Short mmCIF file of C-alpha atoms in Angstrom, two decimals:
data_model
loop_
_atom_site.label_atom_id
_atom_site.label_comp_id
_atom_site.label_asym_id
_atom_site.label_seq_id
_atom_site.Cartn_x
_atom_site.Cartn_y
_atom_site.Cartn_z
CA MET D 22 -4.39 -9.11 -37.74
CA ASP D 23 -5.10 -10.47 -34.26
CA ARG D 24 -1.41 -10.72 -33.59
CA LEU D 25 -0.97 -7.09 -34.65
CA ALA D 26 -3.82 -6.03 -32.37
CA ARG D 27 -2.28 -7.94 -29.47
CA LEU D 28 1.09 -6.32 -30.12
CA GLY D 29 -0.59 -2.93 -30.20
CA ALA D 30 -2.40 -3.64 -26.93
CA THR D 31 0.85 -4.77 -25.29
CA VAL D 32 2.66 -1.61 -26.37
CA THR D 33 -0.26 0.61 -25.25
CA ASP D 34 -0.35 -1.18 -21.87
CA ALA D 35 3.39 -0.73 -21.44
CA ILE D 36 3.17 3.00 -22.19
CA ALA D 37 0.18 3.38 -19.85
CA GLY D 38 2.18 1.53 -17.17
CA ILE D 39 5.10 3.96 -17.53
CA GLY D 40 2.63 6.85 -17.29
CA ARG D 41 1.07 5.42 -14.12
CA ALA D 42 4.50 4.79 -12.60
CA LEU D 43 5.52 8.37 -13.39
CA ALA D 44 2.29 9.74 -11.92
CA MET D 45 2.89 7.70 -8.74
CA LEU D 46 6.46 8.97 -8.42
CA LEU D 47 5.57 12.62 -9.05
CA GLY D 48 2.65 12.35 -6.62
CA ALA D 49 5.07 11.04 -4.00
CA ILE D 50 7.97 13.44 -4.35
CA ILE D 51 6.37 16.68 -5.51
CA GLY D 52 4.55 18.71 -2.91
CA LYS D 53 5.04 21.02 0.03
CA PRO D 54 7.94 19.70 2.15
CA THR D 55 6.92 18.73 5.68
CA PRO D 56 10.27 17.97 7.33
CA ARG D 57 8.80 17.59 10.83
CA LYS D 58 6.78 14.58 9.69
CA SER D 59 8.92 13.31 6.79
CA TRP D 60 12.35 13.30 8.45
CA PRO D 61 11.60 10.61 11.09
CA LEU D 62 9.98 8.44 8.39
CA PHE D 63 13.02 8.90 6.15
CA VAL D 64 15.43 7.99 8.97
CA GLN D 65 13.37 4.90 9.79
CA GLN D 66 13.43 3.79 6.15
CA MET D 67 17.17 4.50 5.87
CA TYR D 68 17.59 1.96 8.65
CA VAL D 69 15.26 -0.61 7.06
CA VAL D 70 16.48 -0.20 3.49
CA GLY D 71 20.10 0.84 4.04
CA VAL D 72 21.46 -0.32 7.38
CA LEU D 73 19.81 -3.74 7.19
CA SER D 74 21.36 -4.24 3.73
CA LEU D 75 24.87 -3.60 5.09
CA ILE D 76 25.72 -7.20 5.97
CA ILE D 77 25.01 -8.63 2.53
CA ILE D 78 26.84 -5.71 0.90
CA VAL D 79 29.94 -5.97 3.11
CA VAL D 80 30.22 -9.75 2.85
CA SER D 81 29.64 -9.75 -0.92
CA GLY D 82 32.07 -6.86 -1.41
CA LEU D 83 34.77 -8.64 0.58
CA PHE D 84 34.47 -11.89 -1.35
CA ILE D 85 34.24 -10.23 -4.76
CA GLY D 86 37.33 -8.15 -3.94
CA MET D 87 39.20 -11.27 -2.83
CA VAL D 88 38.23 -13.11 -6.02
CA LEU D 89 39.31 -10.13 -8.10
CA GLY D 90 42.64 -10.09 -6.28
CA LEU D 91 43.16 -13.78 -6.89
CA GLN D 92 42.06 -13.80 -10.53
CA GLY D 93 43.88 -10.55 -11.29
CA TYR D 94 47.11 -11.79 -9.78
CA THR D 95 47.11 -15.06 -11.74
CA ILE D 96 46.71 -13.13 -15.02
CA LEU D 97 49.00 -10.19 -14.26
CA VAL D 98 51.85 -12.30 -12.88
CA ASP D 99 52.28 -13.96 -16.30
CA TYR D 100 53.22 -10.56 -17.71
CA GLY D 101 55.23 -9.52 -14.67
CA ALA D 102 52.66 -6.82 -14.02
CA GLU D 103 51.44 -7.89 -10.61
CA GLN D 104 52.24 -4.37 -9.36
CA SER D 105 49.14 -3.28 -11.31
CA LEU D 106 46.86 -5.45 -9.17
CA GLY D 107 45.77 -2.43 -7.08
CA PRO D 108 44.41 -0.36 -10.00
CA MET D 109 42.87 -3.47 -11.59
CA VAL D 110 40.87 -4.26 -8.45
CA ALA D 111 40.00 -0.63 -7.73
CA LEU D 112 38.92 0.26 -11.27
CA SER D 113 36.85 -2.91 -11.66
CA LEU D 114 35.03 -2.15 -8.45
CA LEU D 115 34.61 1.61 -8.75
CA ARG D 116 33.57 1.64 -12.40
CA GLU D 117 31.51 -1.53 -12.68
CA LEU D 118 31.17 -4.10 -9.96
CA GLY D 119 30.53 -1.69 -7.08
CA PRO D 120 27.49 0.06 -8.59
CA VAL D 121 26.17 -2.96 -10.55
CA VAL D 122 26.50 -5.72 -7.95
CA THR D 123 25.27 -3.42 -5.18
CA ALA D 124 22.22 -2.55 -7.27
CA LEU D 125 21.53 -6.22 -8.03
CA LEU D 126 21.87 -7.16 -4.37
CA PHE D 127 19.79 -4.15 -3.35
CA ALA D 128 17.02 -5.18 -5.78
CA GLY D 129 17.03 -8.69 -4.31
CA ARG D 130 17.13 -7.69 -0.65
CA ALA D 131 15.57 -4.25 -0.22
CA GLY D 132 13.62 -3.95 -3.51
CA SER D 133 11.71 -7.17 -3.04
CA ALA D 134 11.01 -6.25 0.61
CA LEU D 135 9.64 -2.85 -0.43
CA THR D 136 7.33 -4.44 -3.00
CA ALA D 137 6.09 -7.08 -0.58
CA GLU D 138 5.56 -4.57 2.23
CA ILE D 139 3.57 -2.11 0.13
CA GLY D 140 1.67 -4.93 -1.58
CA LEU D 141 0.68 -6.33 1.79
CA MET D 142 -0.35 -2.89 3.01
CA LYS D 143 -2.58 -2.70 -0.04
CA ALA D 144 -4.01 -6.19 0.47
CA THR D 145 -4.81 -5.48 4.12
CA GLU D 146 -6.48 -2.16 3.20
CA GLN D 147 -3.88 -0.11 5.10
CA LEU D 148 -3.34 2.14 2.07
CA SER D 149 -7.09 2.64 1.68
CA SER D 150 -7.45 3.41 5.36
CA LEU D 151 -4.72 6.06 5.06
CA GLU D 152 -6.66 7.66 2.22
CA MET D 153 -9.86 7.59 4.25
CA MET D 154 -7.99 9.23 7.15
CA ALA D 155 -7.09 12.05 4.76
CA VAL D 156 -3.43 11.00 4.69
CA ASP D 157 -1.92 10.66 1.23
CA PRO D 158 -0.29 7.19 1.03
CA LEU D 159 2.05 8.43 -1.69
CA ARG D 160 3.52 11.06 0.63
CA ARG D 161 3.36 8.95 3.77
CA VAL D 162 4.40 5.50 2.50
CA VAL D 163 5.99 5.82 -0.94
CA ALA D 164 8.01 9.05 -0.58
CA PRO D 165 10.16 8.13 2.48
CA ARG D 166 10.96 4.73 0.97
CA PHE D 167 11.90 6.28 -2.35
CA TRP D 168 14.29 8.82 -0.81
CA ALA D 169 15.78 6.20 1.50
CA GLY D 170 16.50 3.92 -1.46
CA PHE D 171 17.86 6.78 -3.55
CA VAL D 172 20.24 7.96 -0.84
CA SER D 173 21.29 4.63 0.63
CA MET D 174 22.23 2.74 -2.53
CA PRO D 175 25.14 5.00 -3.61
CA LEU D 176 26.45 4.87 -0.03
CA LEU D 177 26.17 1.09 -0.05
CA ALA D 178 28.00 0.98 -3.40
CA LEU D 179 30.86 3.04 -1.95
CA ILE D 180 31.07 0.72 1.05
CA PHE D 181 30.96 -2.29 -1.30
CA SER D 182 33.88 -0.90 -3.34
CA ALA D 183 35.92 0.08 -0.26
CA VAL D 184 35.49 -3.36 1.32
CA GLY D 185 36.17 -5.01 -2.06
CA ILE D 186 39.44 -3.13 -2.48
CA TYR D 187 40.44 -4.21 1.00
CA GLY D 188 39.56 -7.81 0.08
CA GLY D 189 41.78 -7.52 -3.03
CA TYR D 190 44.57 -6.12 -0.87
CA LEU D 191 44.24 -8.96 1.66
CA VAL D 192 44.63 -11.60 -1.05
CA GLY D 193 47.09 -9.75 -3.30
CA SER D 194 49.40 -8.33 -0.67
CA GLY D 195 48.74 -10.41 2.41
CA TRP D 196 48.61 -13.82 0.75
CA LEU D 197 50.18 -13.67 -2.72
CA GLY D 198 53.04 -11.32 -1.85
CA VAL D 199 52.40 -8.23 -4.01
CA ASP D 200 54.32 -5.32 -2.53
CA GLU D 201 52.02 -3.37 -0.22
CA GLY D 202 53.44 0.04 -1.12
CA ALA D 203 53.16 -0.70 -4.83
CA PHE D 204 49.58 -1.96 -4.43
CA TRP D 205 48.38 1.30 -2.88
CA SER D 206 50.59 3.82 -4.68
CA VAL D 207 49.95 2.48 -8.20
CA MET D 208 46.25 2.38 -7.38
CA GLN D 209 46.37 5.98 -6.15
CA SER D 210 48.02 7.25 -9.30
CA ALA D 211 45.80 5.24 -11.65
CA VAL D 212 42.38 6.02 -10.20
CA ASP D 213 40.95 9.31 -11.33
CA TRP D 214 38.57 11.08 -8.97
CA ARG D 215 36.22 12.34 -11.68
CA ASP D 216 36.45 9.66 -14.37
CA ASP D 217 36.31 6.66 -12.06
CA LEU D 218 34.87 7.59 -8.68
CA MET D 219 32.29 10.16 -9.84
CA ASN D 220 31.16 8.08 -12.80
CA GLY D 221 30.63 5.14 -10.45
CA ILE D 222 28.57 7.30 -8.12
CA ILE D 223 26.50 8.64 -11.04
CA LYS D 224 25.82 5.07 -12.16
CA SER D 225 24.80 4.17 -8.66
CA LEU D 226 22.42 7.14 -8.40
CA VAL D 227 20.75 6.12 -11.67
CA PHE D 228 20.40 2.50 -10.50
CA ALA D 229 19.09 3.66 -7.11
CA PHE D 230 16.43 5.79 -8.78
CA VAL D 231 15.30 3.05 -11.15
CA VAL D 232 15.39 0.10 -8.73
CA THR D 233 13.55 1.92 -5.94
CA TRP D 234 10.99 3.30 -8.38
CA ILE D 235 10.32 -0.15 -9.87
CA ALA D 236 10.04 -1.77 -6.42
CA LEU D 237 7.61 0.83 -5.13
CA TYR D 238 5.49 0.86 -8.27
CA LYS D 239 5.21 -2.93 -8.41
CA GLY D 240 4.02 -2.97 -4.78
CA TYR D 241 1.63 -0.06 -5.23
CA ARG D 242 0.01 -1.51 -8.34
CA CYS D 243 0.05 -5.20 -7.43
CA GLU D 244 -3.07 -7.29 -7.29
CA PRO D 245 -3.98 -7.34 -3.57
CA THR D 246 -3.84 -11.13 -3.13
CA SER D 247 -1.10 -13.47 -1.95
CA ALA D 248 -0.50 -14.62 -5.53
CA GLY D 249 -0.48 -11.00 -6.72
CA ILE D 250 2.11 -9.96 -4.11
CA SER D 251 4.28 -12.96 -4.94
CA LYS D 252 4.12 -12.13 -8.65
CA ALA D 253 4.90 -8.47 -8.01
CA THR D 254 7.90 -9.33 -5.82
CA THR D 255 9.35 -11.62 -8.47
CA SER D 256 8.65 -9.04 -11.13
CA THR D 257 10.52 -6.39 -9.11
CA VAL D 258 13.68 -8.49 -8.95
CA VAL D 259 13.54 -9.52 -12.63
CA THR D 260 12.61 -6.08 -14.02
CA ALA D 261 15.05 -4.21 -11.79
CA SER D 262 17.92 -6.61 -12.59
CA LEU D 263 17.35 -6.30 -16.34
CA ALA D 264 17.03 -2.53 -16.05
CA ILE D 265 20.33 -2.36 -14.11
CA LEU D 266 22.22 -4.41 -16.71
CA GLY D 267 20.71 -2.56 -19.67
CA LEU D 268 21.31 0.85 -18.15
CA ASP D 269 24.84 -0.14 -17.17
CA PHE D 270 25.72 -0.76 -20.78
CA ILE D 271 24.24 2.58 -21.88
CA LEU D 272 25.95 4.50 -19.08
CA THR D 273 29.28 2.75 -19.66
CA ALA D 274 29.07 3.57 -23.36
CA LEU D 275 28.34 7.22 -22.57
CA MET D 276 31.02 7.53 -19.87
CA PHE D 277 33.88 5.42 -21.21
CA GLY D 278 32.87 4.67 -24.81
CA GLY D 279 34.97 7.29 -26.45
CA MET M 17 -35.15 15.80 7.82
CA ASP M 18 -31.52 16.78 7.40
CA ASN M 19 -29.56 14.28 5.34
CA PHE M 20 -25.87 13.88 6.01
CA VAL M 21 -25.35 11.68 2.94
CA ALA M 22 -27.45 11.69 -0.23
CA LEU M 23 -26.86 9.62 -3.36
CA LYS M 24 -28.98 10.36 -6.41
CA ASP M 25 -29.17 8.29 -9.58
CA VAL M 26 -25.61 6.97 -9.23
CA HIS M 27 -24.23 4.89 -12.10
CA PHE M 28 -20.96 3.04 -11.56
CA SER M 29 -19.20 0.34 -13.55
CA HIS M 30 -16.13 -1.72 -12.79
CA GLY M 31 -14.60 -2.52 -16.18
CA GLN M 32 -17.37 -4.05 -18.27
CA ARG M 33 -19.49 -4.92 -15.23
CA THR M 34 -22.21 -2.50 -14.14
CA ILE M 35 -22.33 -2.27 -10.34
CA TYR M 36 -24.92 0.48 -9.87
CA ASP M 37 -27.53 1.51 -12.38
CA GLY M 38 -29.39 4.46 -10.90
CA LEU M 39 -28.79 3.98 -7.16
CA SER M 40 -30.39 6.54 -4.86
CA LEU M 41 -30.40 6.61 -1.08
CA THR M 42 -30.17 9.06 1.80
CA VAL M 43 -28.67 8.87 5.28
CA PRO M 44 -30.29 11.18 7.84
CA LYS M 45 -28.06 13.03 10.28
CA GLY M 46 -27.58 11.28 13.63
CA LYS M 47 -29.10 7.98 12.51
CA ILE M 48 -27.79 4.47 11.94
CA VAL M 49 -28.56 3.37 8.42
CA ALA M 50 -28.08 -0.24 7.37
CA VAL M 51 -27.20 -1.20 3.83
CA MET M 52 -27.83 -4.87 3.17
CA GLY M 53 -27.70 -7.08 0.16
CA PRO M 54 -26.28 -10.31 -1.21
CA SER M 55 -22.50 -10.72 -1.45
CA GLY M 56 -20.83 -9.21 -4.47
CA ILE M 57 -23.40 -6.54 -5.24
CA GLY M 58 -20.98 -3.74 -4.38
CA LYS M 59 -21.77 -2.76 -0.81
CA THR M 60 -18.14 -1.90 -0.09
CA THR M 61 -18.04 -0.03 -3.40
CA LEU M 62 -20.89 2.12 -2.07
CA LEU M 63 -18.78 3.17 0.93
CA ARG M 64 -15.82 3.92 -1.32
CA LEU M 65 -18.06 6.08 -3.52
CA ILE M 66 -19.26 8.02 -0.48
CA GLY M 67 -15.67 8.42 0.72
CA GLY M 68 -14.59 9.68 -2.70
CA GLN M 69 -12.14 6.83 -3.27
CA LEU M 70 -14.11 5.92 -6.37
CA ARG M 71 -15.88 8.24 -8.78
CA PRO M 72 -19.21 7.33 -10.36
CA ALA M 73 -19.81 7.52 -14.11
CA SER M 74 -22.78 9.79 -13.40
CA GLY M 75 -25.06 10.86 -10.60
CA SER M 76 -24.70 12.92 -7.48
CA ILE M 77 -23.11 11.99 -4.12
CA LYS M 78 -23.47 14.59 -1.41
CA VAL M 79 -21.82 14.36 1.99
CA ALA M 80 -22.42 17.21 4.46
CA ASP M 81 -23.87 19.20 1.56
CA GLU M 82 -20.63 18.88 -0.42
CA GLU M 83 -20.77 17.25 -3.84
CA VAL M 84 -18.08 14.58 -3.44
CA THR M 85 -17.83 13.93 -7.19
CA GLN M 86 -16.83 17.55 -7.85
CA LEU M 87 -14.41 18.14 -4.99
CA SER M 88 -10.74 18.89 -5.58
CA ARG M 89 -8.27 16.54 -3.93
CA LYS M 90 -7.54 19.08 -1.20
CA LYS M 91 -11.20 19.65 -0.36
CA LEU M 92 -11.90 15.92 -0.47
CA TYR M 93 -9.13 15.35 2.08
CA GLU M 94 -10.64 18.11 4.26
CA LEU M 95 -14.04 16.41 4.05
CA ARG M 96 -12.51 13.03 4.91
CA LYS M 97 -11.37 14.44 8.25
CA ARG M 98 -15.09 14.56 9.11
CA MET M 99 -15.71 10.95 8.11
CA SER M 100 -14.25 7.64 9.11
CA MET M 101 -14.37 4.14 7.83
CA LEU M 102 -14.06 0.87 9.69
CA PHE M 103 -12.64 -1.58 7.19
CA GLN M 104 -13.62 -5.23 7.15
CA SER M 105 -10.09 -6.30 8.04
CA GLY M 106 -9.65 -3.51 10.58
CA ALA M 107 -6.70 -2.24 8.49
CA LEU M 108 -4.59 -1.48 11.56
CA PHE M 109 -1.02 -0.47 10.76
CA THR M 110 0.93 -3.61 11.50
CA ASP M 111 4.16 -1.82 12.41
CA MET M 112 2.50 0.23 15.18
CA SER M 113 1.11 -0.66 18.61
CA VAL M 114 -2.60 -0.28 19.35
CA PHE M 115 -1.84 3.02 21.10
CA ASP M 116 0.09 4.41 18.12
CA ASN M 117 -2.61 3.25 15.71
CA VAL M 118 -5.24 5.23 17.60
CA ALA M 119 -2.90 8.19 18.02
CA PHE M 120 -2.05 8.18 14.30
CA PRO M 121 -4.88 10.43 13.00
CA LEU M 122 -4.36 12.82 15.92
CA ARG M 123 -0.63 13.12 15.23
CA GLU M 124 -1.28 13.58 11.50
CA HIS M 125 -4.02 16.17 11.68
CA THR M 126 -3.62 18.07 14.93
CA GLU M 127 -0.89 19.99 16.72
CA LEU M 128 -1.86 18.56 20.11
CA SER M 129 0.86 17.81 22.64
CA GLU M 130 1.75 14.17 23.34
CA ASP M 131 0.17 14.49 26.81
CA VAL M 132 -3.17 15.53 25.36
CA ILE M 133 -2.93 12.87 22.63
CA ARG M 134 -2.29 10.25 25.33
CA SER M 135 -5.40 11.29 27.22
CA ILE M 136 -7.57 11.22 24.09
CA VAL M 137 -6.22 7.83 23.00
CA LEU M 138 -6.85 6.32 26.42
CA MET M 139 -10.42 7.68 26.40
CA LYS M 140 -11.07 6.18 22.96
CA LEU M 141 -9.55 2.85 23.98
CA GLU M 142 -11.61 2.86 27.17
CA ALA M 143 -14.75 3.38 25.06
CA VAL M 144 -14.03 0.17 23.14
CA GLY M 145 -12.74 -1.73 26.18
CA LEU M 146 -9.12 -1.98 25.07
CA ARG M 147 -7.30 0.44 27.37
CA GLY M 148 -5.37 -2.50 28.78
CA ALA M 149 -4.29 -3.61 25.30
CA ARG M 150 -2.66 -0.31 24.36
CA ASP M 151 0.87 -1.74 24.11
CA LEU M 152 -0.04 -4.81 22.08
CA MET M 153 0.82 -5.07 18.41
CA PRO M 154 -1.98 -5.78 15.90
CA SER M 155 -0.64 -9.31 15.35
CA GLU M 156 -1.27 -10.03 19.05
CA LEU M 157 -4.97 -9.11 18.87
CA SER M 158 -7.89 -11.43 18.18
CA GLY M 159 -10.17 -10.58 15.23
CA GLY M 160 -12.75 -8.94 17.49
CA MET M 161 -10.13 -6.92 19.38
CA ALA M 162 -8.57 -5.74 16.11
CA ARG M 163 -11.98 -4.57 14.92
CA ARG M 164 -12.53 -2.67 18.18
CA ALA M 165 -9.04 -1.13 18.08
CA ALA M 166 -9.78 0.02 14.53
CA LEU M 167 -13.05 1.46 15.80
CA ALA M 168 -11.15 3.43 18.46
CA ARG M 169 -8.91 4.78 15.68
CA ALA M 170 -11.95 5.61 13.56
CA ILE M 171 -13.44 7.79 16.33
CA ALA M 172 -10.12 9.40 17.32
CA LEU M 173 -10.86 12.63 15.46
CA ASP M 174 -14.53 12.71 16.55
CA PRO M 175 -15.92 12.37 13.01
CA ASP M 176 -19.46 13.23 11.99
CA LEU M 177 -19.89 10.08 9.92
CA ILE M 178 -18.65 6.52 10.39
CA MET M 179 -18.96 3.91 7.69
CA TYR M 180 -18.75 0.31 8.85
CA ASP M 181 -17.80 -2.28 6.24
CA GLU M 182 -19.10 -5.69 7.34
CA PRO M 183 -18.32 -5.07 11.03
CA PHE M 184 -19.72 -8.44 12.14
CA ALA M 185 -18.05 -10.65 9.51
CA GLY M 186 -16.08 -13.53 11.01
CA GLN M 187 -16.84 -12.58 14.64
CA ASP M 188 -17.79 -14.97 17.41
CA PRO M 189 -21.19 -14.32 19.07
CA ILE M 190 -19.64 -12.46 22.01
CA SER M 191 -17.54 -10.14 19.84
CA MET M 192 -20.51 -9.63 17.58
CA GLY M 193 -22.70 -8.62 20.50
CA VAL M 194 -20.01 -6.25 21.80
CA ILE M 195 -19.62 -4.58 18.40
CA VAL M 196 -23.40 -4.25 17.93
CA LYS M 197 -23.65 -2.48 21.29
CA LEU M 198 -20.63 -0.30 20.53
CA ILE M 199 -22.05 0.92 17.24
CA ARG M 200 -25.31 1.89 18.95
CA SER M 201 -23.72 3.48 22.01
CA LEU M 202 -21.07 5.41 20.05
CA ASN M 203 -23.72 6.72 17.72
CA GLU M 204 -25.76 8.01 20.62
CA SER M 205 -22.98 9.30 22.85
CA LEU M 206 -20.93 11.00 20.13
CA GLY M 207 -23.88 12.15 18.03
CA LEU M 208 -22.56 10.36 14.95
CA THR M 209 -24.21 9.38 11.72
CA SER M 210 -23.50 5.75 10.88
CA ILE M 211 -23.74 3.70 7.72
CA VAL M 212 -23.40 -0.03 8.36
CA VAL M 213 -22.90 -2.33 5.42
CA SER M 214 -23.67 -5.88 6.41
CA HIS M 215 -25.53 -9.04 5.58
CA ASP M 216 -25.94 -10.13 9.17
CA VAL M 217 -29.64 -9.36 9.10
CA ASP M 218 -30.64 -9.86 12.74
CA GLU M 219 -27.71 -7.95 14.22
CA ILE M 220 -27.95 -4.99 11.94
CA LEU M 221 -31.73 -4.66 12.06
CA SER M 222 -31.55 -4.69 15.87
CA ILE M 223 -29.71 -1.35 15.92
CA ALA M 224 -30.56 0.36 12.61
CA ASP M 225 -32.97 3.27 12.43
CA TYR M 226 -33.48 2.77 8.71
CA ALA M 227 -32.34 0.13 6.23
CA TYR M 228 -31.84 -0.35 2.52
CA ILE M 229 -31.66 -3.61 0.62
CA ILE M 230 -29.59 -3.41 -2.55
CA ALA M 231 -29.87 -5.98 -5.30
CA ASP M 232 -29.90 -5.95 -9.07
CA LYS M 233 -27.76 -2.77 -9.19
CA LYS M 234 -30.18 -0.55 -7.25
CA VAL M 235 -32.19 -0.20 -4.04
CA VAL M 236 -34.96 -2.80 -4.10
CA ALA M 237 -36.46 -2.11 -0.68
CA GLU M 238 -36.11 0.40 2.12
CA GLY M 239 -37.75 1.30 5.40
CA THR M 240 -37.45 0.95 9.14
CA PRO M 241 -36.53 -2.55 10.36
CA ASP M 242 -40.20 -3.24 11.18
CA GLU M 243 -41.34 -2.07 7.76
CA LEU M 244 -38.80 -4.35 6.09
CA ARG M 245 -39.84 -7.34 8.19
CA ASP M 246 -43.45 -6.74 7.04
CA ASN M 247 -42.45 -6.28 3.42
CA ASP M 248 -43.97 -8.91 1.09
CA LYS M 249 -41.62 -8.45 -1.84
CA ALA M 250 -40.10 -11.79 -2.85
CA ILE M 251 -36.54 -10.49 -2.86
CA VAL M 252 -36.92 -8.95 0.61
CA ARG M 253 -38.40 -12.19 1.95
CA GLN M 254 -35.62 -14.23 0.36
CA PHE M 255 -32.90 -12.03 1.81
CA LEU M 256 -34.31 -11.62 5.31
CA GLN M 257 -35.14 -15.31 5.63
CA GLY M 258 -31.97 -16.57 3.96
CA GLU M 259 -33.60 -18.74 1.28
CA ALA M 260 -31.23 -20.29 -1.24
CA ASP M 261 -33.35 -19.69 -4.33
CA GLY M 262 -35.64 -16.89 -5.27
CA PRO M 263 -35.16 -13.70 -7.25
CA VAL M 264 -31.47 -13.84 -6.31
CA LYS M 265 -30.05 -17.02 -7.88
CA PHE M 266 -27.79 -19.32 -5.87
CA HIS M 267 -25.93 -20.32 -9.03
CA TYR M 268 -23.69 -17.96 -10.92
CA THR M 269 -25.02 -17.47 -14.46
CA GLU M 270 -24.27 -20.64 -16.38
CA ASP M 271 -25.44 -22.91 -19.20
CA ASP M 272 -27.75 -25.84 -18.62
CA PHE M 273 -26.03 -28.31 -16.26
CA ALA M 274 -26.84 -31.44 -18.33
CA MET M 275 -25.70 -29.77 -21.53
CA ASP M 276 -22.54 -28.62 -19.80
CA LEU M 277 -21.75 -32.18 -18.62
CA MET M 278 -22.44 -33.61 -22.07
CA GLY M 279 -20.30 -30.95 -23.64
CA GLU M 280 -17.44 -31.84 -21.33
CA ALA M 281 -17.88 -35.55 -22.06
CA HIS M 282 -17.80 -35.11 -25.80
CA GLY M 283 -15.38 -32.18 -25.87
#
C-alpha cells in the first residue's frame, strides 16, 4: 500500500512539475511585447547562447562529417557505390545527426550554463530583488533566454550540418578519391528540400523548445544552494538529453516512418 | 498617527511549520522601525509578506492604505515602485557595473534621458560615498561597499518605504557604523519610512524610533528603544543581553541527551 502511495505521490509531483514549468513558460512569453527593452536583451542572449556555442558546434560538425565520410566510404566502396557518399553524409546529417548532436551539445554547453546562471541569480536573491523592484523576472530574465535558445539552436544545427558535409567532402573527395562532381551532384539530386531539410529544421525547433525550457525551468526552480544548483545543472543535461533522444524517435517515426 | 505599514493578525506557515500565529504590528510614516528577534523566527519572511512576495494564510497587511493580500499582480507591481528592499546579500546584478545597477530601476520604470539618469545615479552614489566606484563590477566590491551600492539602487526611485534585511550582518565595525549613519540620514533627508530587520541590538536601537521583538510566532515586546531597555520580561532581557538560555532555548528541540547517547550506543 505504501509503495502504491509513493508511486501516486511521484506521479502527482511529476504532473505538478509540468504544470509549474508550463506556468513559468507562459508567464515568460505571453504578455504585451516591449521591443525597446526586450530586443537588446535578446541580442545579448543570442551572443551568449548562440555565438559562444559556435566553436564546439563547428569543431564537432567537422569531425563527425569526416568520420561519416570515412566510415561511409569503407562500406560503400565494397559495393562499388562510393559515388553515393555525398547523399549518405548529407542525409545522415540533415535528418539525424545535425539536429540531434547539436541539441545534445547545446544542452551540455548552453543549457547547463542557463540553469547555473539562473540558479545563481536565485541563490544571490537577484530574482527576488527584481520582483521587489517591480520588474517581472520571467519577462526580464527567462523570456530573452528562451527566445535566444529557440532561435539559435536551429541555426547552429544548420551550421553543424553544413560543416559536417564539408568534412565528409574533405575526407571522401580530398583524401579517398571520390569524384568531386559526383559527390556534389548525386547529393544534390538525392536530398529533398522538404523531406530532408525542412524535417531536420522542424526537429531542431522542437529540440530547441524543449531543451531551453528544461534548462530555464531547472534553474528557476532549483534549491538556492550550491548543492541545489549543482543538482539542477546535472538534471538539465540528463533530462534534456533523454528528452532529445526520446523525441527524436517519435519525430522520426512521424516524419519517415511510413 | 499615520501608519505606512500595518499588519493585523497575520498567520503564515511554511509547509508544516507555523511561522506567524497572529502577528500584528504597525510602522508609522517617516519613522525607523526595528524588528528584532532570534535567528530563524522569520524576520525576512515578514519583509517578503509586506512586499507581497509571500501571501499569508489569513490576516491583513496594509501598505500605504492598500491591502497587499488582495492586490492584483499589476497593482502590486505599481505599489512596489513605492517601496524598496535592501537584501542581506545586496543582490546586485553581477553582470552590471555599480553605475548600471543603480541606473537599472530608473531605466526600467522611467522615460528619463541617459543624461538625467547619469545625474541621478551620481547623486545617489554620492549619498552612499561610492561615486568613485561607479565603474567597478560587484565582484570588485567589499561586502560593505556592495551593501552601500545596493542601498543607492534601493533609493534610486525615491521610494516611500525601505526595508532593510539584516543590513549589519557580516560587516566590520567601520562599515557597520557607516551603514547605521546612512540609514538614519537617508530616512531624515528623503523623508522615508524604514523597517530594519536585525539582531544587532545596539546598532539598531541607536537609530530606531520604535522597535518590535518577535519570538514564538508573534510580537512579544514593543516600544521605543528606552522602553525596551527598561522592559523586565524575561525574553526581552534574554534577547537584549544575549544570554544563551532563557525562554528562547539554545538547543534545537531534542530528546534527553543521555538517553540519546545510550540509544546510539545500543542501537
